[in-house]
XYZ file of C-alpha atoms in Angstrom:
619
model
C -73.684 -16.693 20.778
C -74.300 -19.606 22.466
C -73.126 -21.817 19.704
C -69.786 -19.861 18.745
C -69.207 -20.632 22.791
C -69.851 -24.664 22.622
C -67.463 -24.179 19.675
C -64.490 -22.646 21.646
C -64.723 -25.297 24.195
C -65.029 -28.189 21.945
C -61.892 -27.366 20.344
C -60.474 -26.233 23.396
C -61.049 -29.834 24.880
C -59.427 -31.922 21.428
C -56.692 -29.981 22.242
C -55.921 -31.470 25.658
C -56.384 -34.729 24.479
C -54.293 -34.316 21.432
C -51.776 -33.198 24.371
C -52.621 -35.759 26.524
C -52.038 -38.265 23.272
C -48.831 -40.255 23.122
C -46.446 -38.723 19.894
C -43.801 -41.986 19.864
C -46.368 -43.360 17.104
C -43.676 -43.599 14.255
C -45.087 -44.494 10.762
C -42.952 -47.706 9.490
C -42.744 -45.989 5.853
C -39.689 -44.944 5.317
C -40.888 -42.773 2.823
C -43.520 -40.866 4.808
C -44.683 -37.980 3.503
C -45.024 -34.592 4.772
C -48.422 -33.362 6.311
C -47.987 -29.956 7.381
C -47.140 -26.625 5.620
C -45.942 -25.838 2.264
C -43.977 -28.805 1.569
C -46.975 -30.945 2.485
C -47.031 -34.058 0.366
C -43.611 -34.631 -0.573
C -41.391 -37.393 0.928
C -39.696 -36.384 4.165
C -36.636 -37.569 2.800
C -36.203 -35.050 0.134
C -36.684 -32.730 2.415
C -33.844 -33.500 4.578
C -31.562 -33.225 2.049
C -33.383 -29.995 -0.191
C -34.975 -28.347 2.711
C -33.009 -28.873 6.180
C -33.830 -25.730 7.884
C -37.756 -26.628 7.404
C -37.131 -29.843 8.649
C -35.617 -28.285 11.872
C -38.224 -25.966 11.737
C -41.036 -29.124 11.956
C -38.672 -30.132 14.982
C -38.652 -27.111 16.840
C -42.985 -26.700 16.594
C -43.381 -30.464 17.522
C -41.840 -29.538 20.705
C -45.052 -27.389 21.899
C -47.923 -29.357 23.242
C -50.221 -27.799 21.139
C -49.016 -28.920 18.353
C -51.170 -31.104 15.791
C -50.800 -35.037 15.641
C -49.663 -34.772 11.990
C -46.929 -32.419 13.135
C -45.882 -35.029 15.387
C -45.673 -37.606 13.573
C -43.702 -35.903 11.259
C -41.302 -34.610 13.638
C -41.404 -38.065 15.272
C -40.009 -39.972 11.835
C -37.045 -36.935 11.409
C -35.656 -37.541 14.919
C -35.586 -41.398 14.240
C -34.456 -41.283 10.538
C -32.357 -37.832 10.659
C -31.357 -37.434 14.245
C -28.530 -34.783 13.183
C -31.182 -32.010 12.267
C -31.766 -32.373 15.881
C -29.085 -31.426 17.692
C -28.698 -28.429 19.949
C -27.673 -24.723 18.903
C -26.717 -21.819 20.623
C -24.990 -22.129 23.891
C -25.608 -26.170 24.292
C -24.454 -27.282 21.355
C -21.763 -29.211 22.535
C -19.061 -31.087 20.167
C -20.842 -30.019 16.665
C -23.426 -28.024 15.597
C -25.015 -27.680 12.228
C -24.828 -24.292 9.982
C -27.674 -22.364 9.734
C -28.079 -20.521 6.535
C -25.678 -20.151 4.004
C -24.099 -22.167 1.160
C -23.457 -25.109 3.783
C -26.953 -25.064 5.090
C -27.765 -28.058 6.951
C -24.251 -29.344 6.738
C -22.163 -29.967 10.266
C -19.747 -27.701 11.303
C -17.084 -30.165 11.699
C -17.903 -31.283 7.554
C -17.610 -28.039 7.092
C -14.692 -27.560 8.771
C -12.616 -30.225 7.002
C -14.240 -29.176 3.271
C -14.250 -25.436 3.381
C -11.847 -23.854 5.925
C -11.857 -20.554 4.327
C -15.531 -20.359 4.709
C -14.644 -21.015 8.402
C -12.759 -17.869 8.360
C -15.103 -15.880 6.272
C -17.363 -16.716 9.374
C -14.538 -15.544 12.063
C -14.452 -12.364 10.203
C -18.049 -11.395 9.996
C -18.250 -11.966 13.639
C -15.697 -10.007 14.336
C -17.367 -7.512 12.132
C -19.849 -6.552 15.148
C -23.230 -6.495 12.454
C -23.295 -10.280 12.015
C -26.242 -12.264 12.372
C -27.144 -14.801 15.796
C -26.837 -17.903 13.232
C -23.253 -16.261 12.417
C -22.246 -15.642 15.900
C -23.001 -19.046 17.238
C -21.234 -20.609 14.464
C -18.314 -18.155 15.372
C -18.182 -19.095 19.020
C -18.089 -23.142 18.182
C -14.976 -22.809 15.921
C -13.482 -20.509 18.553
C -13.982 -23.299 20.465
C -12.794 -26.278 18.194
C -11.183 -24.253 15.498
C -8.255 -22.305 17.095
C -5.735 -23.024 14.401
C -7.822 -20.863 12.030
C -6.847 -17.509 14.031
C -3.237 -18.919 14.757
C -2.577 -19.504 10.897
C -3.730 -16.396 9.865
C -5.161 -16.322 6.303
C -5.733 -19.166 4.462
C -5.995 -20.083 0.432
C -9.538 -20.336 -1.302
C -8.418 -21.799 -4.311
C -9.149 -25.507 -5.739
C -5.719 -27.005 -5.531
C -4.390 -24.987 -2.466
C -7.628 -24.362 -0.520
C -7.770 -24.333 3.224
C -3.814 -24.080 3.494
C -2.360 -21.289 5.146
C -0.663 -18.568 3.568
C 2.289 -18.417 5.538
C 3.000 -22.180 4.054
C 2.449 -21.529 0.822
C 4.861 -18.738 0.552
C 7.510 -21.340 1.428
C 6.354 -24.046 -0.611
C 4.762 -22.999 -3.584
C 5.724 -19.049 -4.195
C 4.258 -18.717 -7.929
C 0.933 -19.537 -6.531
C 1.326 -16.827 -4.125
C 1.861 -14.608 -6.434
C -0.562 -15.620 -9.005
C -2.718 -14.335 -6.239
C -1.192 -10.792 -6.055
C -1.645 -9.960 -9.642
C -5.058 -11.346 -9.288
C -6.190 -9.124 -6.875
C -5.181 -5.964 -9.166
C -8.056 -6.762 -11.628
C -10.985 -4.975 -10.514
C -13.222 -8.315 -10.658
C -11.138 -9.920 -8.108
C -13.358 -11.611 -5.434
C -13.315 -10.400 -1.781
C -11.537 -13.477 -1.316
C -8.647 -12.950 -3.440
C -8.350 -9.380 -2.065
C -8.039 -10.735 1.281
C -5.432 -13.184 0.556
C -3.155 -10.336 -1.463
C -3.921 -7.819 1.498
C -1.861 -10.463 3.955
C 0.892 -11.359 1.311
C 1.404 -7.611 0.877
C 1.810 -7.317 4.518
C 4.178 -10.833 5.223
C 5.851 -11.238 1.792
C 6.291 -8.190 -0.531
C 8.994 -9.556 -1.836
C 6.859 -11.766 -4.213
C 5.357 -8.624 -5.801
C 8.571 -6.633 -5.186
C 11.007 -8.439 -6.682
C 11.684 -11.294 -9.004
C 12.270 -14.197 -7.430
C 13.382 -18.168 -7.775
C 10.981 -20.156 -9.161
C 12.705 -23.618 -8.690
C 15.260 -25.489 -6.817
C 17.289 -24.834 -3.546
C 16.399 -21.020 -3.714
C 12.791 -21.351 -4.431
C 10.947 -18.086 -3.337
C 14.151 -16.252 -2.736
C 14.724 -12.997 -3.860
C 17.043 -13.162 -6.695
C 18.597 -10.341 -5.463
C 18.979 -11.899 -2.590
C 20.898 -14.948 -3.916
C 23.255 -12.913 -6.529
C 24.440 -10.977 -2.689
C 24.257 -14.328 -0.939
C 25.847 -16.673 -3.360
C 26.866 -15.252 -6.615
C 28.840 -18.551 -7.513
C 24.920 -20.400 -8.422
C 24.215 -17.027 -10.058
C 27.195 -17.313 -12.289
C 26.248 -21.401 -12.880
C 22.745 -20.738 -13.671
C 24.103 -17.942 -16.024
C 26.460 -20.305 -17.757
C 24.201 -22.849 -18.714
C 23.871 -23.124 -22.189
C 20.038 -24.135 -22.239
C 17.677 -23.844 -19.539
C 16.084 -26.938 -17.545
C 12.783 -25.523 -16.906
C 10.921 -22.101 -17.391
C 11.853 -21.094 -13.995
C 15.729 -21.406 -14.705
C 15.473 -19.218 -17.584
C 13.594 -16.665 -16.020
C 16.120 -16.367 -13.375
C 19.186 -16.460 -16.350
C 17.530 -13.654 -18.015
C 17.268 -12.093 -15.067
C 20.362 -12.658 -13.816
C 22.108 -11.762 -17.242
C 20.203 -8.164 -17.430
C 21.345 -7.031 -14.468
C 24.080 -8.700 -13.141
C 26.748 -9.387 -16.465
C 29.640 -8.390 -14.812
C 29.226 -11.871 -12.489
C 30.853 -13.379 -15.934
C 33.678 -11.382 -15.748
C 34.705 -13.071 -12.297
C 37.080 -15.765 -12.293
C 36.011 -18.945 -13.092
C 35.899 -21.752 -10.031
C 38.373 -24.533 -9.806
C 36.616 -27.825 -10.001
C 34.398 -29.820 -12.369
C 30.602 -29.142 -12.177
C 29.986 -32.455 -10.614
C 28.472 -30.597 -7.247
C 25.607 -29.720 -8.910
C 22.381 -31.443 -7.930
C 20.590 -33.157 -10.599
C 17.974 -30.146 -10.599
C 20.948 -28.105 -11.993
C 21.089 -25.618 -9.091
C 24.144 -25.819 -6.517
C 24.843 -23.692 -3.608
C 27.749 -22.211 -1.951
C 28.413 -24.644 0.680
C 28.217 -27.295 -2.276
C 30.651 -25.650 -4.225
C 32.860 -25.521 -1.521
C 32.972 -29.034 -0.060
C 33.870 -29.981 -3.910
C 36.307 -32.491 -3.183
C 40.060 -31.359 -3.261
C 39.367 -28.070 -4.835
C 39.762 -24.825 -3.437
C 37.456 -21.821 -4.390
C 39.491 -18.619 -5.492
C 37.333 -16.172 -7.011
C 37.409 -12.123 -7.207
C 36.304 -11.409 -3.688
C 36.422 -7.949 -4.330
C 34.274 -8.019 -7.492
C 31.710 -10.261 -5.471
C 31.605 -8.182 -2.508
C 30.589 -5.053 -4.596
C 28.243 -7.133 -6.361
C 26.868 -7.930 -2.982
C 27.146 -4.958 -1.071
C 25.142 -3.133 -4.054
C 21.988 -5.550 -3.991
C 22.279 -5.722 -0.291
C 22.229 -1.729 0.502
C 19.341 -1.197 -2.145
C 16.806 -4.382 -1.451
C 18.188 -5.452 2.066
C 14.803 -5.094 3.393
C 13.018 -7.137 1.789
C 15.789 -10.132 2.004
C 14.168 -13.101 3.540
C 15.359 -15.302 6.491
C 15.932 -18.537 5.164
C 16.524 -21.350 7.804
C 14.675 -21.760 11.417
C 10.710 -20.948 12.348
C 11.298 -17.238 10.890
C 11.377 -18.957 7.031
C 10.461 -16.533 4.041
C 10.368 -13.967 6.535
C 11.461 -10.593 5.511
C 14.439 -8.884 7.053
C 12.125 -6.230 8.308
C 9.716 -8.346 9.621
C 11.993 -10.342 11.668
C 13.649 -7.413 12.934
C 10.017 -5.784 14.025
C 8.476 -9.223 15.224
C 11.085 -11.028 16.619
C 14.263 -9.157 18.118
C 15.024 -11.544 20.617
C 15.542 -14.159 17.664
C 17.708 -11.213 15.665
C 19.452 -10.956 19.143
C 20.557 -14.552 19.100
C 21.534 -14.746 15.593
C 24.007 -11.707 16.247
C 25.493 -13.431 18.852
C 25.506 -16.758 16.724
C 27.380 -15.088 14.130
C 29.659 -12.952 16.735
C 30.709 -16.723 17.425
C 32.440 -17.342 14.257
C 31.785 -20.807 12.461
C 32.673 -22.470 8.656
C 31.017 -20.780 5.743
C 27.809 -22.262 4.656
C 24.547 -21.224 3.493
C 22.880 -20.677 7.122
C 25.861 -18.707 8.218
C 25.495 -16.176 5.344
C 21.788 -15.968 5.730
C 22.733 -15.051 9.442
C 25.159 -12.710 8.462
C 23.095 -10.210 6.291
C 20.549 -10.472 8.815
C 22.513 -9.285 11.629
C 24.447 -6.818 9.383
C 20.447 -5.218 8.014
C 20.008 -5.290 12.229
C 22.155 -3.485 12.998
C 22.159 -1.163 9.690
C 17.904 -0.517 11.494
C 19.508 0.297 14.694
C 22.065 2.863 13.295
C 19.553 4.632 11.334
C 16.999 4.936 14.678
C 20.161 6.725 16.326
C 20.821 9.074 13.331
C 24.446 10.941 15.267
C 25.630 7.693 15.371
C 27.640 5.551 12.371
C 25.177 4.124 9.532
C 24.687 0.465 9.222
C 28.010 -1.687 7.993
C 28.534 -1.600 4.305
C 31.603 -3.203 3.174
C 30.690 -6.909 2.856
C 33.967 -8.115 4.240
C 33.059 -7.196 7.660
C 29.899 -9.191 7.532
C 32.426 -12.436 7.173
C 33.710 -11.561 10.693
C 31.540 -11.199 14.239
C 30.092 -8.153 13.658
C 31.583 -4.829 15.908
C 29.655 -2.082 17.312
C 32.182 -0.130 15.259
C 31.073 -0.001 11.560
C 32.683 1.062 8.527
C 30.900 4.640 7.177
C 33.400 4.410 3.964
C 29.847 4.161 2.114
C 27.676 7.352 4.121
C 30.667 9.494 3.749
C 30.804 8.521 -0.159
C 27.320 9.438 -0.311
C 27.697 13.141 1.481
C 30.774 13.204 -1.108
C 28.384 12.988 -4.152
C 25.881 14.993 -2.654
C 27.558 17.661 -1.853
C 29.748 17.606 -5.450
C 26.148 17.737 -6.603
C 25.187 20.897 -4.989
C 28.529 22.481 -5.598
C 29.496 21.822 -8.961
C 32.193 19.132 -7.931
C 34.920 22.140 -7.697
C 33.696 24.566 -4.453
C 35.442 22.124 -1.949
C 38.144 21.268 -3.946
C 38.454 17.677 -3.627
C 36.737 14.922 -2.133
C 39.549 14.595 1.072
C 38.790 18.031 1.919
C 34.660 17.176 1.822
C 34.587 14.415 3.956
C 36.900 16.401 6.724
C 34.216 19.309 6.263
C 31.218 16.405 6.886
C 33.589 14.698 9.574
C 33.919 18.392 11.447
C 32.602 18.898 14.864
C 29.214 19.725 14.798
C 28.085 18.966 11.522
C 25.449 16.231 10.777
C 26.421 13.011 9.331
C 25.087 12.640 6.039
C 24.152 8.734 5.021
C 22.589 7.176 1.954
C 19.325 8.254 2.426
C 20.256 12.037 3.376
C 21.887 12.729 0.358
C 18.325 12.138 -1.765
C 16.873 14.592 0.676
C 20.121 16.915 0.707
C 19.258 16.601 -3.492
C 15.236 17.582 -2.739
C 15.254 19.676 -0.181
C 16.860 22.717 -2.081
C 13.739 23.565 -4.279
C 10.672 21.976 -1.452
C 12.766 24.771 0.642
C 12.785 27.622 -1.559
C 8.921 26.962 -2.937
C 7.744 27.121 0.657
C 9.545 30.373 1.574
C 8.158 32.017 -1.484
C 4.699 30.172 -0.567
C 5.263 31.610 3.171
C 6.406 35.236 1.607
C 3.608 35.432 -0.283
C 0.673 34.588 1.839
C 2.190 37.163 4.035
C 1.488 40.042 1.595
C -1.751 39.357 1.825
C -4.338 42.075 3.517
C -7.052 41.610 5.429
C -10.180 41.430 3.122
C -12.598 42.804 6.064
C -10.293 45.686 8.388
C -7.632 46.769 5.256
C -8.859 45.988 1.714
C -12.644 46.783 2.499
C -12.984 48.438 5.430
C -15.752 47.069 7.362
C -16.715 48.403 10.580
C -14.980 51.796 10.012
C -15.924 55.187 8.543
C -16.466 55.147 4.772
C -16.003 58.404 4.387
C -12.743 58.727 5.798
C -11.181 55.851 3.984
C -12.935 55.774 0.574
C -13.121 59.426 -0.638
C -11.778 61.239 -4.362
C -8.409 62.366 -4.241
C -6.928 65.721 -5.316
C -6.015 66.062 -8.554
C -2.221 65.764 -7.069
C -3.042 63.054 -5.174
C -4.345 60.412 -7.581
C -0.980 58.954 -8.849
C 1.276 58.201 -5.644
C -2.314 56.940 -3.947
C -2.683 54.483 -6.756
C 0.951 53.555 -7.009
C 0.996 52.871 -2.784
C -2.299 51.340 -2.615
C -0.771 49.017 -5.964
C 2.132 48.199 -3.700
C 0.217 47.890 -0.781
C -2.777 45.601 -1.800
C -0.708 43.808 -4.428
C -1.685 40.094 -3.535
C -4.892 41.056 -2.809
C -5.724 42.058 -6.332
C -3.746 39.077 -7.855
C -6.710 37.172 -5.973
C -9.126 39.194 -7.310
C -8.277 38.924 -11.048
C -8.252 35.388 -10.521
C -11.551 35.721 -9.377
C -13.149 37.419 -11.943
C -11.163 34.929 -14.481
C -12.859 31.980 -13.029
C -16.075 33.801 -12.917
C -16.035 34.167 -16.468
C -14.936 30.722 -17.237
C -17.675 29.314 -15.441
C -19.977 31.817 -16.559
C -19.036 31.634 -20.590
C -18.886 27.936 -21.335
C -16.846 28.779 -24.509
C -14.024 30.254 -22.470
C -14.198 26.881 -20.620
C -13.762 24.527 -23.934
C -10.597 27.328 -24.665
C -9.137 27.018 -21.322
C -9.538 23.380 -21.130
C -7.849 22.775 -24.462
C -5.355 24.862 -24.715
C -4.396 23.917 -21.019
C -3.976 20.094 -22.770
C -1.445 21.505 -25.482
C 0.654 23.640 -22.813
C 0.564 20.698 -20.226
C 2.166 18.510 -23.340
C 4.227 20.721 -24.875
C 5.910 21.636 -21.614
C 6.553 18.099 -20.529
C 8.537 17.512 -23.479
C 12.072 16.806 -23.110
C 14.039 20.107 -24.347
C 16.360 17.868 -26.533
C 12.821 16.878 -28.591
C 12.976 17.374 -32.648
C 10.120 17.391 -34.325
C 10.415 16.910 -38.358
C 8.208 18.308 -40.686
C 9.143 17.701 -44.356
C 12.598 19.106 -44.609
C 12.382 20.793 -41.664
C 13.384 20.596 -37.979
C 11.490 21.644 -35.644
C 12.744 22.336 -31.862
C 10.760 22.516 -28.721
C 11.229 26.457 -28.552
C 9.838 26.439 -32.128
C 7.005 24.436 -30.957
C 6.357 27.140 -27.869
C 6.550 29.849 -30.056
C 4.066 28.280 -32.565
C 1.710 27.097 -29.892
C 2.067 30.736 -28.097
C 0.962 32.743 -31.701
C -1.967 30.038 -32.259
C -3.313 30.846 -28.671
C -3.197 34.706 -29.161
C -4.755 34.164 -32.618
C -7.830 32.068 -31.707
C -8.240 34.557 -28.701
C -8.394 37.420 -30.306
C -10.315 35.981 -33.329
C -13.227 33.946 -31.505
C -12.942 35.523 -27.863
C -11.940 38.948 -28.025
C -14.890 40.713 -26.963
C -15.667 38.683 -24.084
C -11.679 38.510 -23.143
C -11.369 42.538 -23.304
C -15.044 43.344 -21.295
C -13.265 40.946 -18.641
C -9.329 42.242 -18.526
C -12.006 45.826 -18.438
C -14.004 45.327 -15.853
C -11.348 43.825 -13.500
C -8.738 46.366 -14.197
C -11.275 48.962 -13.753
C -12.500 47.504 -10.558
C -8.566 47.319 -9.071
C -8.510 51.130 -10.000
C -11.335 52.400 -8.601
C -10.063 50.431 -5.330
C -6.786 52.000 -5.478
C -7.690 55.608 -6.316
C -10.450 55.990 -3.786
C -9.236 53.709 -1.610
C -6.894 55.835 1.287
C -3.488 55.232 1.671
C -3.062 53.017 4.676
C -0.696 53.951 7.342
C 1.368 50.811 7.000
C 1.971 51.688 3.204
C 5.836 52.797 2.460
C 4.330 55.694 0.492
C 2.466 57.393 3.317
C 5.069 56.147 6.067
C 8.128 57.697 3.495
C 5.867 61.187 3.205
C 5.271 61.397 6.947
C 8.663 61.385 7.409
C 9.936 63.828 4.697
C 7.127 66.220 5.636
C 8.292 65.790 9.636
C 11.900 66.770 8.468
C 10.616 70.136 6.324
C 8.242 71.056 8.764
C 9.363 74.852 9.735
C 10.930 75.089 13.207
C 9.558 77.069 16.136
């Protein structure tokens, strides 16, 4: 006892004066070697470059005055030789900080920073997350700090050519890259990275996945849509060229010569080719500041041209010119409306025709097409493409909604129950009645067959009885509603209760069906295949021929083939168990019915009240 106790104070007293002991005694080895832990005997400058967070680690312990001399020494040689492992954390880390954990362990922030700025993010994200870790939150709160730019800029690129550049610049500058990256992130081994990226271009440009697009020159990014309604004069140019310059321009003449031939029909443009750039793509305003040559082309064949890609894909046009670049006509509209405001008014000012006026132009027009649909009574959006050339009146043309309600309603009527379309559009234009517009008429088209499915749906759940007061009873006398009939009686109680409780025994045939389905596992293979053969058979256009040696086979052929093999297999393989079923469930609905009493709501027993009240002998 007495020795354990000289123990205890023997150490207890080498470790005051290992406290009291100066630690600035720095080996001059530059190569000293570690003395403490698990790394002990390896050089200390491996370490800092293998194993930073146990050098910090050897920093942090040194600190207590308890610590060992070897400790010391060791920490004393890391803050002399690698001064950067010992910089503050948390709250007092002041212009840098190191990361913690990770990939970029040991690494500063600001290195970091410059080399991986989507890892940056990554690290904005988790924190927002609310379940990161403390190493994750302080690194969160020093690039708030010194990063904003990475929240402003929204998401950036991971990839090796494009990484650390925002999104929102590459969809201006390079567009294919962009989206490269949306057809990426449809493979299911995409990285969370790539998903990330897609999820913001779906949301900013879905245009790129939308709609083909230029891959080159002046109108690289743009909708191609957007250019044939902007200027169909390059369309026609890019058309014309007998051999493409580059894979992009022959993706967009293939394009462009799929769907838009009849811009080869147009009149050709007076003047020499000589405006073209040397890329081989000219604009509008290029074309017309040829020198001494006037433009005179089919307006009217143009303007349909236009008006036909601008009424179908005007939403996802893109601004083209100004801060709002490669922004999408609906976006702009939702984000920015004082912007849309001012471009109204710019174009309400008149000016010469050039490529920003034009831009402006189909912007303001798809403005105030969003505002006309919001206020549904009033006129839909302006459609003729000539009044888009002019400032743009609260007034627009509905030439186009009133051609649409035309259509639609020659749909529904056979094209002859109004007589003409004159008298149509006075019957739409009438007091009173709605104004139909583009989209109307699709729902004018759809809404005849929804409307009808859901007033049979509605009729039918109606019929249905209540399973516990009316089918079964509960809670009342079983004597006086199930009982046996009179001989007399059995028929017209059947036939009302039949009537009466009609859904209610559709429900419970179905029932026992399923029951023996589930029950009998072959009914199950029968059902499941035979279900396959309907479901295809029935899908089939009716115009289908099928031939079979020298015959031809039609689909009502087919039905009636595919009808006499299903009765045959049944009643081959399944009859016994399909006949004890149809059995006991029509037995079960006939028991119900006979000894089931008429119910006083019943038309039978209301009908026989009321012709006994009439012969009943008068007093």
């Amino acid at each position: 006892m007495m020795r354990t106790s000289l123990w205890q104070l023997r150490r207890s007293l080498c470790k005051r004066c290992v406290a009291s002991k100066p630690a600035d005694t720095i080996s001059a080895d530059d190569n000293m070697l570690c003395k403490v832990g698990m790394h002990r005997g390896r050089p200390l400058q491996d370490l800092v470059a293998e194993d930073p967070r146990y050098c910090r680690w050897m920093l942090r312990m040194a600190e207590d005055p308890t610590s060992c001399n070897a400790l010391r020494q060791n920490a004393a040689w890391l803050g002399k030789h690698a001064p950067h492992l010992k910089e503050p954390h948390g709250h007092n880390r002041g212009t840098d900080m190191l990361v913690r954990g990770g990939k970029h362990d040991g690494k500063s922030m600001a290195k970091v920073l410059s080399e991986d700025p989507w890892y940056c993010r990554w690290v904005l994200q988790a924190a927002k997350a609310g379940n990161a870790s403390l190493n994750v939150e302080e690194m969160a709160a020093w690039l708030a700090e010194n990063a904003q730019h990475l929240e402003e800029d929204g998401v950036c690129a991971s990839g090796h050519n494009h990484r650390g550049r925002p999104l929102s610049e590459l969809v201006v500058h390079d567009p294919s890259y962009c989206h490269w990256i949306l057809r990426t992130a449809q493979d299911q081994d995409s990285t969370p990275g790539v998903q990330v990226q897609a999820a913001w271009l779906m949301e900013n440009a879905p245009h790129l996945k939308e709609l083909p697009f230029v891959r080159t020159g002046a109108y690289k990014g743009v909708p191609l849509v957007q250019v044939a309604a902007e200027d169909p004069r390059w369309c026609r140019f890019v058309m014309q060229q007998p051999k493409a310059r580059s894979q992009g321009f022959a993706q967009s003449a293939a394009w462009l010569r799929k769907n838009v031939p009849q811009l080869l029909d147009v009149r050709e443009v007076a003047g020499s080719a000589a405006s073209a750039d040397k890329s081989g793509f000219r604009s509008a305003e290029k074309l017309q500041q040829a020198d001494g040559l006037e433009i005179r082309d089919d307006d009217g064949a143009i303007d349909e041209i236009r008006q036909k890609f601008f009424k179908r894909h005007g939403k996802l046009f893109v601004v083209r010119f100004g801060k709002h670049r490669m922004k999408t006509f609906q976006r702009t509209v939702e984000e920015a409306p004082r912007y849309v405001r001012w471009v109204e008014q710019l174009v309400a000012a008149g000016g010469p025709r050039t490529a920003l006026s034009v831009n402006f132009e189909l912007l303001a027009a798809f403005a105030r097409q969003q505002r006309s649909e919001e206020h549904i009574t009033e006129k839909t959006a302006p459609t003729h493409l000539e009044e888009l050339r002019q400032p743009l009146p609260d007034a627009l043309p509905d030439a186009f909604a009133h051609k649409a309600a035309v259509e639609a309603w020659k749909g529904r009527c056979g094209g002859a129950a109004y007589g003409g379309s004159e008298e149509i559009v006075e019957h739409i234009r009438a007091p009173g009645t709605a104004a139909l517009t583009e989209g109307s008429s699709e729902q004018l088209d759809m809404a005849s067959p929804s409307a009808v499915f859901l007033k049979k749906l509605e009729t039918f759940l109606k019929r249905i009885r209540k399973w516990d007061t009316e089918f079964l009873c509960i809670g009342k006398n079983a004597a006086e509603v199930f009982n046996v009939p009179k001989p007399e009686e059995v028929v017209p109680r059947i036939t009302a209760n039949l009537d009466y409780f009609s859904v209610n025994y559709a429900v419970c045939l179905a029932v026992f069906a399923l029951t023996s389905i589930v029950v009998y596992p072959q009914l199950l293979v029968l059902v499941c295949v035979f279900s396959g053969l309907w479901y295809g058979l029935l899908t089939r256009p009716n115009h289908m021929r099928l031939q079979i040696a020298n015959a031809l086979l039609t689909k009502r052929h087919l039905i009636y083939a595919l009808g006499s093999l299903n009765a045959l297999v049944v009643l081959v393989f399944y009859r016994m168990m399909i006949f004890a079923i149809i059995g006991a469930s029509l037995m079960f609905v006939l028991l119900h019915a006979g000894l089931h009493a008429v119910p006083a709501n019943a038309k039978g027993k209301v009908a026989e009240e009321e012709g006994s009240e009439q012969t009943a002998p008068i007093v």
